[in-house]
Amino acid sequence: MRSRPTTKRALLVPLVLLAVSSVLAACSSTGGSSSSGGSSSAGSLKTGLKVFVIPKNLGNPYFTLADSVKTSGALAALKKLGETGSETSGTAATPASQIPAIQAAITKGANALIVSATDASALCPTLKAAMQKGITVVTYDSDAPACRDLFINQASTPAIGTSEVDLLAKQLHDAGDIGIVSAAASATNQNAWIKYMKQELTKFPKMHLVSTVYGNDDPTTATQVTQGLLQQHPTIKGIISPTTVGVLAAAQVLDTPKYRGKVALTGLGTPGSLKKYVEDGTIKSFELWNPANLGYLAAYAAVNVASKKITNAQGQSFSAGKLGKYTVGAGHSVLLGPPLVFTKSNINNFNWGF
Ligand code: RAM
């Protein structure tokens, strides 16, 4: 476990949004502490709160975007609100690496935790212990439904799953064997998206998912499992990688003479890291939401709950600074909004991610 200051990265550019879906159903997760409904109560937000932002792992560019001051992520929002924010986690996207960071944050007197869960069941005892001490627990990106107050969801879970399949189907003309290169096998977010991918695949009887492999949000592992997938299943015509680390590794593997032009790729990636592969044709289209906005929204939500300005009940609303007003939806969750689709025609409008 280690903590680190925010890294310096490019500022976000204004976004030209191309929504992949208008489906805005909130995540269907359940749990969290319940309370009566209603709209936000009066009163101001507390300042000086100790808020720990705990991504799946440090060193993952996605979370650097989501969390940093320089990108206007979670720590920027906390600074603006007058809180003491810090980012901490392990270096590997595993519960063994992440849990000590959560425990240390509790020991340091955290008022709120903002967590992307590497493994909901493994994290729950620690997160529940935090809640019992009166610490606000907000998950973002990857949920732990039974042990948090609120989940800040990046985009509609069904829409992500279905649109990933639709993007690949378009490239494959609806036919061919495909594989998935996921993050950790325990990751709530990837598993939820894959569930909807499988559901969507039933609409494409000539597309067959032959295998799902796990790169654990580690570049070396993701590269190895992508290579293994292609070697074991030479019939594969397309890959979906719903992880920023996995899709970059897969792009690097596919951008070689053996596979170039023969295996299609889509996934969830950052435009900065994938621009080269869109320009050279390795990837025709992929998608993502704005990670910095996700972190920013999670920070406002956590401070609102920790200040008791809102509860986690459906219908409660709060202001998320520059992002405007948000309302708690079903399953004690808040939805950021629809994802962006990146193609050759718009990729140059975006410079975030690396
Ligand atoms: C990776 C992480 C994260 C996910 C993104 C798309 O960086 O697994 O949880 O949301 O990819």
Coordinates of C-alpha atoms and ligand atoms in Angstrom, one line a residue:
M1 CA 0.0 0.0 0.0
R2 CA 1.3 3.5 -0.7
S3 CA 0.0 7.0 -1.1
R4 CA 1.1 9.4 -3.7
P5 CA 0.5 13.0 -4.7
T6 CA -1.5 13.7 -7.8
T7 CA 0.4 13.2 -11.1
K8 CA 0.5 15.9 -13.7
R9 CA -1.5 15.1 -16.8
A10 CA -3.2 17.0 -19.6
L11 CA -6.3 19.0 -18.8
L12 CA -9.6 17.9 -20.2
V13 CA -10.8 19.5 -23.4
P14 CA -14.4 20.5 -23.9
L15 CA -16.4 17.5 -24.8
V16 CA -18.3 17.0 -27.9
L17 CA -20.6 14.2 -26.8
L18 CA -21.8 11.4 -29.0
A19 CA -24.1 9.3 -26.9
V20 CA -24.0 5.6 -27.6
S21 CA -27.4 5.1 -26.0
S22 CA -30.2 7.1 -24.5
V23 CA -30.8 4.3 -22.0
L24 CA -30.2 5.9 -18.7
A25 CA -31.4 3.1 -16.4
A26 CA -29.6 3.3 -13.1
C27 CA -27.5 0.4 -11.9
S28 CA -29.7 -2.3 -10.4
S29 CA -27.5 -2.8 -7.4
T30 CA -29.1 -3.1 -4.0
G31 CA -28.0 -2.5 -0.4
G32 CA -26.5 0.3 1.4
S33 CA -28.1 1.9 4.4
S34 CA -31.6 3.0 3.9
S35 CA -33.4 6.1 4.9
S36 CA -36.5 8.1 4.1
G37 CA -36.8 9.7 0.7
G38 CA -37.3 13.3 -0.3
S39 CA -35.2 16.1 -1.7
S40 CA -32.0 17.6 -0.4
S41 CA -32.2 19.3 3.0
A42 CA -31.0 22.7 3.8
G43 CA -27.6 23.3 5.4
S44 CA -24.1 23.7 4.2
L45 CA -21.4 21.2 3.5
K46 CA -18.8 20.5 6.2
T47 CA -15.3 21.4 5.5
G48 CA -12.1 19.9 6.7
L49 CA -13.3 16.4 6.2
K50 CA -10.7 13.7 5.7
V51 CA -11.7 12.0 2.5
F52 CA -9.7 9.1 1.1
V53 CA -10.0 8.3 -2.6
I54 CA -9.1 4.6 -3.0
P55 CA -9.0 3.4 -6.7
K56 CA -8.6 -0.3 -7.6
N57 CA -4.9 0.4 -8.0
L58 CA -2.4 3.2 -8.3
G59 CA -0.5 3.6 -11.5
N60 CA -3.6 2.8 -13.6
P61 CA -4.0 5.8 -16.0
Y62 CA -7.8 5.6 -15.8
F63 CA -7.7 6.3 -12.0
T64 CA -5.1 9.0 -12.4
L65 CA -7.6 10.8 -14.6
A66 CA -10.5 10.1 -12.2
D67 CA -8.7 11.2 -9.1
S68 CA -6.2 13.9 -9.8
V69 CA -6.3 17.7 -9.1
K70 CA -4.7 18.4 -12.5
T71 CA -7.5 16.6 -14.4
S72 CA -10.3 18.2 -12.3
G73 CA -11.0 14.8 -10.8
A74 CA -12.0 13.8 -7.2
L75 CA -9.1 15.5 -5.5
A76 CA -9.8 18.8 -7.3
A77 CA -13.4 18.7 -6.1
L78 CA -12.4 17.9 -2.6
K79 CA -9.9 20.8 -2.6
K80 CA -12.6 23.1 -3.9
L81 CA -14.9 22.1 -1.1
G82 CA -12.3 22.7 1.5
E83 CA -11.8 19.1 2.5
T84 CA -8.5 17.2 3.1
G85 CA -8.4 14.7 0.2
S86 CA -5.9 12.1 -0.5
E87 CA -5.5 9.2 -2.9
T88 CA -4.3 5.9 -1.6
S89 CA -4.4 2.2 -2.7
G90 CA -2.1 -0.7 -3.5
T91 CA -0.1 -1.0 -6.7
A92 CA -2.0 -4.2 -7.9
A93 CA -5.7 -4.3 -8.6
T94 CA -6.3 -7.0 -6.0
P95 CA -8.1 -7.0 -2.7
A96 CA -4.9 -8.1 -1.0
S97 CA -3.3 -4.9 -2.2
Q98 CA -6.3 -2.6 -1.7
I99 CA -7.7 -3.6 1.7
P100 CA -4.6 -2.5 3.7
A101 CA -5.1 1.0 2.2
I102 CA -8.7 1.1 3.3
Q103 CA -7.8 -0.1 6.8
A104 CA -5.0 2.6 7.0
A105 CA -7.5 5.3 5.9
I106 CA -9.9 4.2 8.7
T107 CA -7.1 4.3 11.2
K108 CA -6.1 7.8 10.1
G109 CA -9.6 9.0 11.0
A110 CA -11.3 9.1 7.6
N111 CA -14.7 10.8 7.5
A112 CA -15.4 9.4 4.0
L113 CA -14.0 6.8 1.7
I114 CA -14.5 6.8 -2.1
V115 CA -13.7 3.3 -3.3
S116 CA -13.5 1.5 -6.6
A117 CA -13.9 -2.2 -5.5
T118 CA -11.4 -4.7 -6.8
D119 CA -13.6 -7.4 -5.2
A120 CA -16.9 -6.6 -3.5
S121 CA -17.0 -9.7 -1.2
A122 CA -13.4 -9.4 -0.1
L123 CA -13.8 -5.7 0.6
C124 CA -17.1 -5.8 2.4
P125 CA -16.0 -6.7 5.9
T126 CA -13.6 -3.7 5.9
L127 CA -16.1 -1.3 4.3
K128 CA -18.8 -2.4 6.7
A129 CA -16.5 -1.8 9.7
A130 CA -15.9 1.7 8.3
M131 CA -19.6 2.3 8.0
Q132 CA -20.2 1.1 11.6
K133 CA -17.7 3.7 12.7
G134 CA -19.8 6.4 11.0
I135 CA -17.6 6.8 8.0
T136 CA -19.4 7.5 4.8
V137 CA -18.6 4.9 2.1
V138 CA -19.2 5.8 -1.5
T139 CA -18.2 3.5 -4.3
Y140 CA -17.3 4.8 -7.8
D141 CA -16.5 2.9 -11.0
S142 CA -16.7 -0.6 -9.4
D143 CA -19.4 -1.2 -6.8
A144 CA -19.6 -3.2 -3.6
P145 CA -23.4 -3.1 -3.4
A146 CA -23.9 -4.6 0.1
C147 CA -21.5 -2.3 1.9
R148 CA -21.6 1.3 0.9
D149 CA -23.9 4.3 1.2
L150 CA -23.9 5.3 -2.5
F151 CA -22.6 4.0 -5.8
I152 CA -21.5 6.6 -8.4
N153 CA -22.0 4.8 -11.6
Q154 CA -20.2 6.0 -14.7
A155 CA -22.8 5.0 -17.2
S156 CA -25.8 2.7 -17.6
T157 CA -24.5 -0.8 -17.0
P158 CA -26.8 -2.4 -19.6
A159 CA -26.0 0.3 -22.2
I160 CA -22.2 -0.3 -21.8
G161 CA -22.6 -4.1 -22.2
T162 CA -24.9 -3.9 -25.2
S163 CA -23.1 -1.1 -27.0
E164 CA -19.7 -2.9 -26.7
V165 CA -21.2 -5.9 -28.6
D166 CA -22.9 -3.6 -31.1
L167 CA -19.7 -1.8 -31.9
L168 CA -17.9 -5.0 -32.5
A169 CA -20.8 -6.6 -34.5
K170 CA -20.7 -3.6 -36.9
Q171 CA -17.1 -4.2 -37.6
L172 CA -17.5 -8.0 -38.0
H173 CA -20.7 -7.7 -40.1
D174 CA -22.5 -9.6 -37.3
A175 CA -20.4 -12.9 -37.7
G176 CA -17.3 -14.5 -36.2
D177 CA -15.7 -15.9 -33.0
I178 CA -14.9 -13.3 -30.4
G179 CA -13.0 -13.1 -27.1
I180 CA -13.2 -10.8 -24.1
V181 CA -10.1 -9.5 -22.4
S182 CA -11.4 -8.3 -19.0
A183 CA -9.7 -6.9 -15.9
A184 CA -9.9 -8.9 -12.7
A185 CA -12.2 -11.9 -12.5
S186 CA -13.6 -10.4 -9.3
A187 CA -14.3 -6.9 -10.6
T188 CA -17.9 -5.9 -10.1
N189 CA -18.0 -3.4 -13.0
Q190 CA -16.4 -5.6 -15.7
N191 CA -18.5 -8.6 -14.6
A192 CA -21.7 -6.6 -14.8
W193 CA -20.9 -5.3 -18.3
I194 CA -20.0 -8.9 -19.5
K195 CA -23.3 -10.1 -18.3
Y196 CA -25.0 -7.7 -20.6
M197 CA -22.6 -8.4 -23.4
K198 CA -23.6 -12.1 -23.2
Q199 CA -27.3 -11.1 -23.3
E200 CA -26.7 -8.8 -26.3
L201 CA -24.8 -11.6 -28.1
T202 CA -28.0 -13.7 -28.3
K203 CA -29.1 -11.1 -30.9
F204 CA -26.2 -12.1 -33.1
P205 CA -26.5 -15.9 -33.7
K206 CA -23.4 -15.9 -35.9
M207 CA -21.1 -14.3 -33.3
H208 CA -19.7 -16.7 -30.7
L209 CA -17.9 -15.8 -27.5
V210 CA -15.2 -18.4 -27.3
S211 CA -13.3 -17.3 -24.2
T212 CA -13.0 -14.6 -21.5
V213 CA -9.5 -13.9 -20.1
Y214 CA -8.4 -11.7 -17.3
G215 CA -5.5 -9.2 -17.5
N216 CA -6.0 -7.9 -13.9
D217 CA -5.5 -4.3 -15.1
D218 CA -1.8 -5.0 -15.4
P219 CA -0.2 -4.2 -18.7
T220 CA 2.1 -7.3 -18.8
T221 CA -0.6 -9.8 -17.7
A222 CA -3.1 -8.2 -20.2
T223 CA -0.6 -8.6 -23.0
Q224 CA 0.1 -12.2 -22.1
V225 CA -3.5 -13.2 -21.8
T226 CA -4.4 -11.5 -25.1
Q227 CA -1.6 -13.4 -26.8
G228 CA -2.7 -16.7 -25.2
L229 CA -6.3 -16.1 -26.2
L230 CA -5.3 -15.6 -29.9
Q231 CA -3.0 -18.6 -29.9
Q232 CA -5.5 -20.9 -28.3
H233 CA -8.4 -19.7 -30.5
P234 CA -7.0 -18.9 -33.9
T235 CA -10.6 -18.5 -35.3
I236 CA -11.1 -15.3 -33.2
K237 CA -12.1 -12.4 -35.4
G238 CA -12.8 -9.8 -32.8
I239 CA -12.0 -8.8 -29.2
I240 CA -13.8 -6.7 -26.6
S241 CA -11.8 -5.4 -23.8
P242 CA -13.8 -3.4 -21.2
T243 CA -10.8 -2.1 -19.3
T244 CA -8.5 0.8 -20.2
V245 CA -5.4 -1.3 -19.4
G246 CA -6.7 -4.3 -21.3
V247 CA -7.8 -2.6 -24.5
L248 CA -4.4 -0.8 -24.8
A249 CA -2.5 -4.1 -24.3
A250 CA -4.8 -5.8 -26.9
A251 CA -4.3 -2.9 -29.4
Q252 CA -0.5 -3.3 -29.0
V253 CA -0.8 -7.1 -29.7
L254 CA -3.1 -6.6 -32.6
D255 CA -1.1 -3.8 -34.2
T256 CA 1.5 -6.4 -35.5
P257 CA 1.8 -8.0 -39.0
K258 CA 0.3 -11.3 -37.7
Y259 CA -3.0 -9.8 -36.7
R260 CA -3.3 -6.4 -38.3
G261 CA -6.5 -6.1 -40.3
K262 CA -7.5 -9.6 -39.3
V263 CA -8.8 -9.2 -35.7
A264 CA -11.1 -6.3 -34.8
L265 CA -11.0 -4.6 -31.4
T266 CA -13.3 -2.5 -29.3
G267 CA -13.5 -1.7 -25.6
L268 CA -13.4 0.9 -23.0
G269 CA -10.2 3.0 -23.4
T270 CA -8.9 6.5 -23.0
P271 CA -8.7 8.5 -26.2
G272 CA -5.1 9.7 -25.5
S273 CA -3.8 6.1 -25.2
L274 CA -5.7 4.7 -28.2
K275 CA -5.4 7.6 -30.7
K276 CA -2.5 6.0 -32.5
Y277 CA -4.5 2.7 -32.9
V278 CA -7.5 4.5 -34.2
E279 CA -5.4 6.4 -36.7
D280 CA -3.7 3.3 -38.0
G281 CA -7.0 1.3 -38.2
T282 CA -6.4 -1.2 -35.4
I283 CA -9.5 0.1 -33.6
K284 CA -12.5 1.5 -35.5
S285 CA -14.4 2.6 -32.5
F286 CA -14.4 2.4 -28.7
E287 CA -16.0 4.2 -25.8
L288 CA -15.6 5.6 -22.4
W289 CA -17.1 8.2 -20.1
N290 CA -15.1 11.1 -18.7
P291 CA -13.2 9.5 -15.8
A292 CA -12.4 12.9 -14.2
N293 CA -16.1 13.8 -14.1
L294 CA -16.8 10.5 -12.4
G295 CA -14.2 11.3 -9.7
Y296 CA -15.5 14.8 -9.3
L297 CA -19.1 13.7 -9.0
A298 CA -18.1 11.0 -6.4
A299 CA -16.3 13.6 -4.3
Y300 CA -19.4 15.9 -4.2
A301 CA -21.6 12.9 -3.4
A302 CA -19.4 11.7 -0.6
V303 CA -19.1 15.2 1.0
N304 CA -22.9 15.7 0.7
V305 CA -23.5 12.4 2.5
A306 CA -20.8 12.9 5.1
S307 CA -22.2 16.4 5.8
K308 CA -25.6 14.8 6.2
K309 CA -26.9 17.2 3.6
I310 CA -28.5 14.3 1.8
T311 CA -29.2 10.6 2.7
N312 CA -28.6 7.9 0.2
A313 CA -32.4 7.5 -0.5
Q314 CA -33.8 7.6 -4.1
G315 CA -34.9 11.1 -5.0
Q316 CA -32.3 13.0 -2.9
S317 CA -30.6 15.6 -4.9
F318 CA -27.4 17.6 -4.6
S319 CA -25.3 20.0 -6.5
A320 CA -22.1 18.6 -8.0
G321 CA -20.4 21.9 -8.6
K322 CA -19.6 22.5 -12.3
L323 CA -21.4 19.3 -13.3
G324 CA -24.8 20.6 -12.0
K325 CA -27.5 18.9 -10.1
Y326 CA -27.7 15.1 -9.6
T327 CA -30.3 12.9 -8.0
V328 CA -30.0 9.6 -6.3
G329 CA -31.6 6.8 -8.3
A330 CA -32.6 3.2 -7.8
G331 CA -30.3 1.0 -5.7
H332 CA -28.8 4.0 -3.9
S333 CA -26.8 5.0 -7.0
V334 CA -26.1 8.1 -8.9
L335 CA -25.5 8.0 -12.7
L336 CA -22.9 10.2 -14.4
G337 CA -24.4 9.9 -17.8
P338 CA -24.0 8.3 -21.3
P339 CA -20.6 7.3 -22.5
L340 CA -18.8 8.8 -25.4
V341 CA -18.0 6.9 -28.6
F342 CA -14.6 7.6 -30.2
T343 CA -13.8 7.1 -33.9
K344 CA -11.4 8.5 -36.4
S345 CA -13.7 11.3 -37.0
N346 CA -13.7 12.7 -33.4
I347 CA -10.6 11.2 -31.7
N348 CA -8.6 14.4 -32.3
N349 CA -11.0 16.4 -30.3
F350 CA -9.9 14.6 -27.1
N351 CA -6.4 14.5 -25.6
W352 CA -7.1 12.9 -22.2
G353 CA -5.7 9.6 -21.1
F354 CA -2.3 8.1 -21.7
Ligands
RAM1 C1 -9.9 0.1 -16.0 C2 -10.5 -0.3 -14.7 C3 -11.8 0.5 -14.4 C4 -12.7 0.5 -15.6 C5 -12.0 1.1 -16.8 C6 -12.9 1.1 -18.0 O1 -9.1 1.2 -15.9 O2 -10.8 -1.7 -14.6 O3 -12.4 -0.1 -13.3 O4 -13.8 1.3 -15.3 O5 -10.9 0.2 -17.0

